[in-house]
Short mmCIF file of N, CA, C and O in Angstrom, two decimals:
data_model
loop_
_atom_site.label_atom_id
_atom_site.label_comp_id
_atom_site.label_asym_id
_atom_site.label_seq_id
_atom_site.Cartn_x
_atom_site.Cartn_y
_atom_site.Cartn_z
N VAL C 833 0.84 -1.19 0.00
CA VAL C 833 0.00 0.00 0.00
C VAL C 833 0.88 1.24 0.00
O VAL C 833 1.80 1.36 0.81
N GLN C 834 0.58 2.17 -0.89
CA GLN C 834 1.29 3.44 -0.93
C GLN C 834 0.30 4.55 -0.58
O GLN C 834 -0.86 4.51 -0.97
N LEU C 835 0.79 5.52 0.18
CA LEU C 835 -0.04 6.63 0.62
C LEU C 835 0.54 7.95 0.14
O LEU C 835 1.75 8.17 0.25
N GLN C 836 -0.32 8.81 -0.34
CA GLN C 836 0.08 10.13 -0.80
C GLN C 836 -0.72 11.17 -0.02
O GLN C 836 -1.94 11.26 -0.19
N ALA C 837 -0.03 11.92 0.81
CA ALA C 837 -0.68 12.97 1.61
C ALA C 837 -0.47 14.31 0.95
O ALA C 837 0.58 14.58 0.36
N SER C 838 -1.49 15.16 1.06
CA SER C 838 -1.38 16.49 0.48
C SER C 838 -2.33 17.44 1.20
O SER C 838 -3.17 17.00 2.00
N GLY C 839 -2.18 18.73 0.91
CA GLY C 839 -3.11 19.72 1.43
C GLY C 839 -2.57 20.64 2.49
O GLY C 839 -3.28 21.55 2.93
N GLY C 840 -1.34 20.41 2.94
CA GLY C 840 -0.79 21.28 3.96
C GLY C 840 -0.53 22.68 3.43
O GLY C 840 -0.62 22.94 2.24
N GLY C 841 -0.21 23.58 4.35
CA GLY C 841 0.07 24.94 3.95
C GLY C 841 0.22 25.85 5.14
O GLY C 841 0.24 25.40 6.29
N LEU C 842 0.34 27.14 4.84
CA LEU C 842 0.46 28.17 5.86
C LEU C 842 -0.87 28.91 5.97
O LEU C 842 -1.36 29.44 4.97
N VAL C 843 -1.44 28.90 7.16
CA VAL C 843 -2.71 29.57 7.39
C VAL C 843 -2.62 30.40 8.66
O VAL C 843 -1.66 30.28 9.42
N GLN C 844 -3.64 31.21 8.88
CA GLN C 844 -3.71 32.01 10.10
C GLN C 844 -4.60 31.33 11.13
O GLN C 844 -5.45 30.49 10.78
N ALA C 845 -4.41 31.69 12.35
CA ALA C 845 -5.24 31.15 13.44
C ALA C 845 -6.70 31.41 13.13
O ALA C 845 -7.08 32.50 12.71
N GLY C 846 -7.51 30.38 13.32
CA GLY C 846 -8.93 30.47 13.04
C GLY C 846 -9.32 29.96 11.67
O GLY C 846 -10.51 29.73 11.40
N ASP C 847 -8.33 29.80 10.81
CA ASP C 847 -8.60 29.33 9.46
C ASP C 847 -8.86 27.83 9.44
O ASP C 847 -8.69 27.12 10.44
N SER C 848 -9.25 27.35 8.26
CA SER C 848 -9.50 25.94 8.04
C SER C 848 -8.58 25.41 6.95
O SER C 848 -8.10 26.17 6.10
N LEU C 849 -8.37 24.11 6.98
CA LEU C 849 -7.52 23.45 6.00
C LEU C 849 -7.99 22.01 5.89
O LEU C 849 -8.41 21.41 6.90
N THR C 850 -7.92 21.45 4.71
CA THR C 850 -8.28 20.04 4.53
C THR C 850 -7.10 19.27 3.95
O THR C 850 -6.55 19.64 2.91
N LEU C 851 -6.73 18.22 4.65
CA LEU C 851 -5.68 17.33 4.19
C LEU C 851 -6.30 16.12 3.50
O LEU C 851 -7.39 15.69 3.86
N SER C 852 -5.58 15.60 2.53
CA SER C 852 -6.03 14.40 1.81
C SER C 852 -4.98 13.32 1.90
O SER C 852 -3.78 13.61 1.89
N CYS C 853 -5.43 12.09 1.95
CA CYS C 853 -4.53 10.94 1.95
C CYS C 853 -5.12 9.92 0.98
O CYS C 853 -6.18 9.36 1.25
N THR C 854 -4.43 9.71 -0.12
CA THR C 854 -4.91 8.80 -1.14
C THR C 854 -4.07 7.54 -1.14
O THR C 854 -2.83 7.60 -1.19
N ALA C 855 -4.74 6.41 -1.09
CA ALA C 855 -4.07 5.12 -1.05
C ALA C 855 -4.09 4.46 -2.42
O ALA C 855 -5.04 4.60 -3.18
N SER C 856 -3.02 3.74 -2.69
CA SER C 856 -2.94 2.96 -3.92
C SER C 856 -2.30 1.62 -3.61
O SER C 856 -1.71 1.43 -2.54
N GLY C 857 -2.41 0.70 -4.52
CA GLY C 857 -1.87 -0.64 -4.29
C GLY C 857 -2.95 -1.54 -3.74
O GLY C 857 -4.10 -1.47 -4.14
N SER C 858 -2.59 -2.38 -2.78
CA SER C 858 -3.51 -3.37 -2.22
C SER C 858 -4.39 -2.73 -1.15
O SER C 858 -4.33 -3.06 0.03
N THR C 859 -5.26 -1.84 -1.59
CA THR C 859 -6.08 -1.08 -0.64
C THR C 859 -7.13 -1.94 0.04
O THR C 859 -7.64 -1.56 1.10
N SER C 860 -7.44 -3.08 -0.50
CA SER C 860 -8.44 -3.94 0.14
C SER C 860 -7.94 -4.49 1.46
O SER C 860 -8.72 -4.98 2.27
N GLY C 861 -6.64 -4.41 1.68
CA GLY C 861 -6.06 -4.91 2.92
C GLY C 861 -5.94 -3.88 4.02
O GLY C 861 -5.35 -4.15 5.06
N ILE C 862 -6.52 -2.70 3.81
CA ILE C 862 -6.44 -1.64 4.81
C ILE C 862 -7.60 -1.77 5.80
O ILE C 862 -8.76 -1.80 5.40
N TYR C 863 -7.28 -1.81 7.06
CA TYR C 863 -8.31 -1.87 8.10
C TYR C 863 -8.79 -0.45 8.45
O TYR C 863 -9.98 -0.20 8.56
N TYR C 864 -7.85 0.44 8.66
CA TYR C 864 -8.21 1.82 8.92
C TYR C 864 -7.06 2.73 8.55
O TYR C 864 -5.92 2.28 8.42
N VAL C 865 -7.38 3.98 8.38
CA VAL C 865 -6.40 5.01 8.05
C VAL C 865 -6.40 6.04 9.17
O VAL C 865 -7.46 6.44 9.66
N ALA C 866 -5.21 6.43 9.57
CA ALA C 866 -5.06 7.37 10.67
C ALA C 866 -4.21 8.56 10.25
O ALA C 866 -3.40 8.47 9.33
N TRP C 867 -4.42 9.66 10.94
CA TRP C 867 -3.55 10.82 10.82
C TRP C 867 -2.78 10.98 12.13
O TRP C 867 -3.36 10.89 13.22
N PHE C 868 -1.51 11.24 11.99
CA PHE C 868 -0.65 11.57 13.12
C PHE C 868 0.00 12.91 12.79
O PHE C 868 0.03 13.34 11.64
N ARG C 869 0.55 13.54 13.79
CA ARG C 869 1.28 14.77 13.55
C ARG C 869 2.49 14.86 14.48
O ARG C 869 2.47 14.34 15.59
N ARG C 870 3.50 15.54 13.98
CA ARG C 870 4.71 15.76 14.76
C ARG C 870 5.00 17.25 14.77
O ARG C 870 5.38 17.84 13.77
N PRO C 871 4.81 17.89 15.94
CA PRO C 871 5.07 19.33 16.04
C PRO C 871 6.57 19.59 16.05
O PRO C 871 7.36 18.65 16.27
N PRO C 872 6.98 20.81 15.84
CA PRO C 872 8.41 21.13 15.86
C PRO C 872 9.06 20.73 17.17
O PRO C 872 8.60 21.12 18.25
N GLY C 873 10.08 19.91 17.10
CA GLY C 873 10.79 19.47 18.28
C GLY C 873 10.03 18.47 19.13
O GLY C 873 10.48 18.13 20.23
N GLY C 874 8.88 18.02 18.65
CA GLY C 874 8.06 17.12 19.45
C GLY C 874 7.98 15.72 18.88
O GLY C 874 8.61 15.39 17.88
N GLU C 875 7.20 14.92 19.53
CA GLU C 875 7.03 13.54 19.10
C GLU C 875 5.76 13.40 18.25
O GLU C 875 4.86 14.22 18.32
N ARG C 876 5.75 12.35 17.50
CA ARG C 876 4.59 12.07 16.66
C ARG C 876 3.42 11.64 17.55
O ARG C 876 3.56 10.77 18.41
N ARG C 877 2.26 12.26 17.31
CA ARG C 877 1.08 11.98 18.12
C ARG C 877 -0.10 11.66 17.25
O ARG C 877 -0.24 12.16 16.13
N PHE C 878 -0.99 10.85 17.78
CA PHE C 878 -2.22 10.49 17.10
C PHE C 878 -3.13 11.71 16.98
O PHE C 878 -3.25 12.50 17.92
N VAL C 879 -3.81 11.82 15.83
CA VAL C 879 -4.77 12.90 15.61
C VAL C 879 -6.17 12.34 15.41
O VAL C 879 -7.12 12.70 16.12
N ALA C 880 -6.33 11.46 14.44
CA ALA C 880 -7.65 10.92 14.13
C ALA C 880 -7.49 9.67 13.29
O ALA C 880 -6.46 9.47 12.65
N ALA C 881 -8.52 8.85 13.28
CA ALA C 881 -8.49 7.64 12.46
C ALA C 881 -9.91 7.26 12.08
O ALA C 881 -10.88 7.64 12.75
N ILE C 882 -10.00 6.51 11.00
CA ILE C 882 -11.30 6.06 10.53
C ILE C 882 -11.16 4.69 9.90
O ILE C 882 -10.18 4.41 9.21
N SER C 883 -12.14 3.84 10.18
CA SER C 883 -12.16 2.51 9.59
C SER C 883 -12.65 2.60 8.15
O SER C 883 -13.51 3.42 7.83
N LEU C 884 -12.11 1.78 7.29
CA LEU C 884 -12.57 1.76 5.91
C LEU C 884 -13.72 0.77 5.70
O LEU C 884 -14.26 0.67 4.61
N SER C 885 -14.09 0.10 6.78
CA SER C 885 -15.18 -0.87 6.66
C SER C 885 -16.47 -0.37 7.26
O SER C 885 -17.45 -1.11 7.35
N GLY C 886 -16.48 0.87 7.71
CA GLY C 886 -17.74 1.44 8.16
C GLY C 886 -17.80 1.85 9.62
O GLY C 886 -18.80 2.38 10.06
N GLY C 887 -16.75 1.64 10.36
CA GLY C 887 -16.75 2.04 11.76
C GLY C 887 -16.67 3.55 11.92
O GLY C 887 -16.36 4.27 10.98
N GLY C 888 -16.99 4.01 13.12
CA GLY C 888 -16.97 5.44 13.39
C GLY C 888 -15.57 5.98 13.53
O GLY C 888 -14.61 5.24 13.70
N PRO C 889 -15.42 7.31 13.49
CA PRO C 889 -14.12 7.94 13.62
C PRO C 889 -13.63 7.95 15.06
O PRO C 889 -14.41 7.74 16.00
N ASN C 890 -12.36 8.19 15.19
CA ASN C 890 -11.72 8.22 16.49
C ASN C 890 -10.82 9.45 16.51
O ASN C 890 -10.05 9.65 15.57
N TYR C 891 -10.91 10.27 17.55
CA TYR C 891 -10.17 11.54 17.60
C TYR C 891 -9.37 11.68 18.88
O TYR C 891 -9.79 11.22 19.95
N ALA C 892 -8.26 12.36 18.75
CA ALA C 892 -7.54 12.79 19.94
C ALA C 892 -8.34 13.91 20.60
O ALA C 892 -9.03 14.69 19.92
N ASP C 893 -8.25 14.01 21.91
CA ASP C 893 -9.01 15.02 22.64
C ASP C 893 -8.66 16.43 22.17
O ASP C 893 -9.51 17.32 22.16
N SER C 894 -7.41 16.63 21.77
CA SER C 894 -6.95 17.96 21.40
C SER C 894 -7.60 18.49 20.12
O SER C 894 -7.56 19.69 19.86
N VAL C 895 -8.18 17.61 19.32
CA VAL C 895 -8.77 18.05 18.05
C VAL C 895 -10.25 17.77 17.97
O VAL C 895 -10.91 18.19 17.01
N LYS C 896 -10.79 17.10 18.98
CA LYS C 896 -12.21 16.73 18.96
C LYS C 896 -13.06 18.00 18.91
O LYS C 896 -12.85 18.94 19.67
N GLY C 897 -14.02 17.98 18.00
CA GLY C 897 -14.88 19.15 17.83
C GLY C 897 -14.36 20.15 16.81
O GLY C 897 -15.10 21.04 16.37
N ARG C 898 -13.09 20.05 16.44
CA ARG C 898 -12.51 20.97 15.45
C ARG C 898 -12.13 20.26 14.16
O ARG C 898 -12.21 20.83 13.08
N PHE C 899 -11.68 19.02 14.27
CA PHE C 899 -11.25 18.25 13.11
C PHE C 899 -12.30 17.19 12.78
O PHE C 899 -12.94 16.63 13.68
N THR C 900 -12.42 16.91 11.51
CA THR C 900 -13.32 15.85 11.06
C THR C 900 -12.60 14.97 10.05
O THR C 900 -12.06 15.47 9.06
N ILE C 901 -12.59 13.68 10.32
CA ILE C 901 -11.99 12.73 9.40
C ILE C 901 -13.11 12.05 8.63
O ILE C 901 -14.17 11.73 9.18
N SER C 902 -12.90 11.89 7.34
CA SER C 902 -13.92 11.26 6.51
C SER C 902 -13.24 10.44 5.41
O SER C 902 -12.03 10.56 5.20
N ARG C 903 -14.02 9.63 4.74
CA ARG C 903 -13.46 8.76 3.71
C ARG C 903 -14.30 8.80 2.45
O ARG C 903 -15.51 9.00 2.51
N ASP C 904 -13.65 8.60 1.35
CA ASP C 904 -14.31 8.41 0.05
C ASP C 904 -13.75 7.10 -0.49
O ASP C 904 -12.67 7.08 -1.09
N THR C 905 -14.46 6.03 -0.24
CA THR C 905 -13.94 4.72 -0.62
C THR C 905 -13.81 4.57 -2.12
O THR C 905 -12.96 3.82 -2.60
N SER C 906 -14.63 5.27 -2.88
CA SER C 906 -14.54 5.17 -4.34
C SER C 906 -13.24 5.77 -4.86
O SER C 906 -12.76 5.40 -5.93
N GLU C 907 -12.70 6.72 -4.10
CA GLU C 907 -11.44 7.38 -4.49
C GLU C 907 -10.26 6.89 -3.65
O GLU C 907 -9.15 7.38 -3.82
N ASN C 908 -10.52 5.95 -2.72
CA ASN C 908 -9.47 5.46 -1.82
C ASN C 908 -8.78 6.61 -1.10
O ASN C 908 -7.54 6.63 -0.95
N THR C 909 -9.58 7.57 -0.68
CA THR C 909 -9.03 8.78 -0.08
C THR C 909 -9.68 9.05 1.27
O THR C 909 -10.89 8.88 1.43
N VAL C 910 -8.86 9.43 2.21
CA VAL C 910 -9.31 9.86 3.54
C VAL C 910 -8.96 11.33 3.69
O VAL C 910 -7.85 11.75 3.33
N TYR C 911 -9.91 12.08 4.21
CA TYR C 911 -9.73 13.52 4.38
C TYR C 911 -9.67 13.88 5.86
O TYR C 911 -10.29 13.22 6.70
N LEU C 912 -8.95 14.94 6.14
CA LEU C 912 -8.93 15.50 7.49
C LEU C 912 -9.29 16.98 7.36
O LEU C 912 -8.45 17.78 6.94
N GLN C 913 -10.52 17.29 7.69
CA GLN C 913 -10.97 18.68 7.69
C GLN C 913 -10.60 19.30 9.02
O GLN C 913 -11.03 18.83 10.07
N MET C 914 -9.81 20.36 8.97
CA MET C 914 -9.33 21.00 10.19
C MET C 914 -9.88 22.41 10.27
O MET C 914 -9.60 23.24 9.40
N ASN C 915 -10.68 22.65 11.28
CA ASN C 915 -11.28 23.97 11.50
C ASN C 915 -10.71 24.61 12.76
O ASN C 915 -10.13 23.93 13.60
N SER C 916 -10.91 25.90 12.85
CA SER C 916 -10.46 26.65 14.04
C SER C 916 -9.02 26.33 14.40
O SER C 916 -8.69 26.06 15.56
N LEU C 917 -8.18 26.36 13.40
CA LEU C 917 -6.78 26.03 13.63
C LEU C 917 -6.12 27.05 14.55
O LEU C 917 -6.44 28.25 14.52
N ASN C 918 -5.20 26.58 15.37
CA ASN C 918 -4.42 27.45 16.23
C ASN C 918 -2.95 27.09 16.11
O ASN C 918 -2.61 26.03 15.55
N PRO C 919 -2.07 27.96 16.59
CA PRO C 919 -0.63 27.70 16.41
C PRO C 919 -0.18 26.36 16.98
O PRO C 919 0.81 25.78 16.49
N GLU C 920 -0.90 25.83 17.97
CA GLU C 920 -0.52 24.53 18.54
C GLU C 920 -0.77 23.38 17.56
O GLU C 920 -0.32 22.26 17.80
N ASP C 921 -1.49 23.65 16.50
CA ASP C 921 -1.73 22.64 15.47
C ASP C 921 -0.59 22.57 14.45
O ASP C 921 -0.60 21.70 13.57
N THR C 922 0.36 23.47 14.55
CA THR C 922 1.49 23.47 13.64
C THR C 922 2.29 22.18 13.79
O THR C 922 2.70 21.82 14.89
N ALA C 923 2.45 21.48 12.69
CA ALA C 923 3.13 20.18 12.73
C ALA C 923 3.27 19.64 11.31
O ALA C 923 2.65 20.17 10.38
N VAL C 924 4.05 18.61 11.20
CA VAL C 924 4.04 17.80 9.98
C VAL C 924 2.99 16.71 10.20
O VAL C 924 3.03 16.00 11.20
N TYR C 925 2.05 16.64 9.27
CA TYR C 925 0.96 15.68 9.39
C TYR C 925 1.24 14.48 8.49
O TYR C 925 1.58 14.64 7.31
N PHE C 926 1.07 13.30 9.05
CA PHE C 926 1.31 12.06 8.34
C PHE C 926 0.03 11.23 8.33
O PHE C 926 -0.66 11.15 9.35
N CYS C 927 -0.23 10.60 7.21
CA CYS C 927 -1.29 9.60 7.22
C CYS C 927 -0.64 8.22 7.21
O CYS C 927 0.47 8.04 6.71
N ALA C 928 -1.35 7.28 7.79
CA ALA C 928 -0.85 5.92 7.91
C ALA C 928 -2.00 4.95 7.72
O ALA C 928 -3.14 5.24 8.08
N ALA C 929 -1.69 3.81 7.15
CA ALA C 929 -2.69 2.78 6.92
C ALA C 929 -2.33 1.54 7.72
O ALA C 929 -1.17 1.10 7.71
N GLN C 930 -3.33 1.01 8.40
CA GLN C 930 -3.12 -0.22 9.17
C GLN C 930 -3.47 -1.41 8.29
O GLN C 930 -4.63 -1.57 7.87
N THR C 931 -2.48 -2.22 7.98
CA THR C 931 -2.69 -3.38 7.11
C THR C 931 -2.35 -4.69 7.80
O THR C 931 -2.50 -5.76 7.21
N ASN C 932 -1.91 -4.59 9.04
CA ASN C 932 -1.51 -5.80 9.77
C ASN C 932 -2.71 -6.35 10.53
O ASN C 932 -3.22 -5.69 11.43
N PRO C 933 -3.17 -7.55 10.20
CA PRO C 933 -4.34 -8.09 10.90
C PRO C 933 -4.12 -8.25 12.40
O PRO C 933 -5.08 -8.23 13.18
N ALA C 934 -2.87 -8.36 12.81
CA ALA C 934 -2.59 -8.48 14.25
C ALA C 934 -2.94 -7.20 15.00
O ALA C 934 -3.15 -7.22 16.21
N TYR C 935 -3.02 -6.09 14.28
CA TYR C 935 -3.33 -4.80 14.89
C TYR C 935 -4.63 -4.20 14.38
O TYR C 935 -4.83 -2.99 14.40
N SER C 936 -5.52 -5.03 13.89
CA SER C 936 -6.76 -4.54 13.30
C SER C 936 -7.77 -4.08 14.33
O SER C 936 -8.71 -3.37 13.99
N HIS C 937 -7.59 -4.47 15.59
CA HIS C 937 -8.54 -4.06 16.62
C HIS C 937 -8.35 -2.59 16.96
O HIS C 937 -7.24 -2.08 16.93
N ILE C 938 -9.44 -1.96 17.35
CA ILE C 938 -9.42 -0.54 17.64
C ILE C 938 -8.45 -0.19 18.79
O ILE C 938 -8.01 0.95 18.94
N THR C 939 -8.09 -1.18 19.56
CA THR C 939 -7.16 -0.98 20.67
C THR C 939 -5.84 -0.38 20.19
O THR C 939 -5.18 0.36 20.92
N PHE C 940 -5.48 -0.71 18.97
CA PHE C 940 -4.19 -0.30 18.44
C PHE C 940 -4.27 0.95 17.57
O PHE C 940 -3.25 1.39 17.05
N ILE C 941 -5.44 1.51 17.45
CA ILE C 941 -5.63 2.55 16.44
C ILE C 941 -4.75 3.77 16.68
O ILE C 941 -4.41 4.48 15.73
N ARG C 942 -4.40 4.04 17.92
CA ARG C 942 -3.60 5.24 18.23
C ARG C 942 -2.11 4.96 18.37
O ARG C 942 -1.34 5.87 18.65
N LYS C 943 -1.71 3.73 18.16
CA LYS C 943 -0.33 3.35 18.39
C LYS C 943 0.47 3.43 17.09
O LYS C 943 0.42 2.52 16.26
N ASP C 944 1.22 4.49 16.92
CA ASP C 944 1.88 4.72 15.64
C ASP C 944 2.89 3.62 15.30
O ASP C 944 3.12 3.34 14.11
N ARG C 945 3.47 3.00 16.29
CA ARG C 945 4.49 2.00 16.00
C ARG C 945 3.93 0.73 15.38
O ARG C 945 4.67 -0.10 14.88
N THR C 946 2.60 0.58 15.40
CA THR C 946 2.00 -0.62 14.80
C THR C 946 1.74 -0.44 13.31
O THR C 946 1.42 -1.40 12.63
N TYR C 947 1.85 0.79 12.82
CA TYR C 947 1.58 1.06 11.40
C TYR C 947 2.86 0.83 10.59
O TYR C 947 3.94 1.29 10.98
N ARG C 948 2.72 0.19 9.46
CA ARG C 948 3.89 -0.01 8.60
C ARG C 948 3.77 0.69 7.25
O ARG C 948 4.69 0.63 6.44
N ASN C 949 2.65 1.33 6.99
CA ASN C 949 2.45 2.06 5.74
C ASN C 949 2.20 3.53 6.04
O ASN C 949 1.20 3.87 6.68
N TRP C 950 3.11 4.38 5.58
CA TRP C 950 3.06 5.80 5.89
C TRP C 950 3.15 6.65 4.63
O TRP C 950 3.87 6.30 3.69
N GLY C 951 2.44 7.77 4.66
CA GLY C 951 2.62 8.78 3.63
C GLY C 951 3.83 9.63 3.94
O GLY C 951 4.46 9.49 4.99
N GLN C 952 4.13 10.56 3.05
CA GLN C 952 5.38 11.30 3.16
C GLN C 952 5.31 12.49 4.11
O GLN C 952 6.32 13.09 4.40
N GLY C 953 4.15 12.85 4.60
CA GLY C 953 4.02 13.98 5.50
C GLY C 953 3.74 15.27 4.75
O GLY C 953 4.27 15.49 3.66
N THR C 954 2.91 16.10 5.35
CA THR C 954 2.61 17.40 4.76
C THR C 954 2.62 18.44 5.88
O THR C 954 2.06 18.21 6.96
N GLN C 955 3.28 19.55 5.63
CA GLN C 955 3.49 20.56 6.66
C GLN C 955 2.27 21.45 6.80
O GLN C 955 1.76 21.99 5.80
N VAL C 956 1.84 21.63 8.04
CA VAL C 956 0.78 22.59 8.36
C VAL C 956 1.36 23.60 9.32
O VAL C 956 1.87 23.23 10.38
N THR C 957 1.30 24.86 8.95
CA THR C 957 1.82 25.93 9.80
C THR C 957 0.70 26.93 10.05
O THR C 957 0.09 27.44 9.10
N VAL C 958 0.43 27.18 11.33
CA VAL C 958 -0.62 28.10 11.71
C VAL C 958 0.01 29.30 12.40
O VAL C 958 0.63 29.15 13.45
N SER C 959 -0.15 30.45 11.83
CA SER C 959 0.42 31.67 12.41
C SER C 959 -0.61 32.34 13.31
O SER C 959 -1.81 32.26 13.07
N SER C 960 -0.10 33.00 14.33
CA SER C 960 -1.00 33.65 15.29
C SER C 960 -1.38 35.06 14.86
O SER C 960 -0.82 35.61 13.93
#
C-alpha cells in the first residue's frame, strides 16, 4: 500500500484546511487510516483515524470538535478537515494505513508503532 498525503500549507489562526490521503496498491487490505502529527521538536502523536469498513471515527481530545476525518472509498481517499486552527496545530501531518491483521482491533488505532504504511508527510503551519 502506498499513501500520498497532500493539502498542507500556511494559514492564520482560526482558518481551516483540509488534508487528503490517497491510497494505492492493495487497498483492500487496509483496516483503517489514521492521521498523526509531529510538532516542531516534538514527538509524533495520534490525531484521528477512521475505519474503511464502516466504523466510526476516532479523535484525539486535542482536536475533537474541530477536526473531522472522513473517507471516500470510491477514491481510496481519507480527508482530514481541520477547522479553528491554532498555532498549537502546527506540525508535519502524516497519514498511515493499518494493514496488519494483528493490529486490526481498535485498541491499536492510536499506536503509531504498529503502522507499517506511511505517507510522506505534509506541513501545516498556523500563524497567530
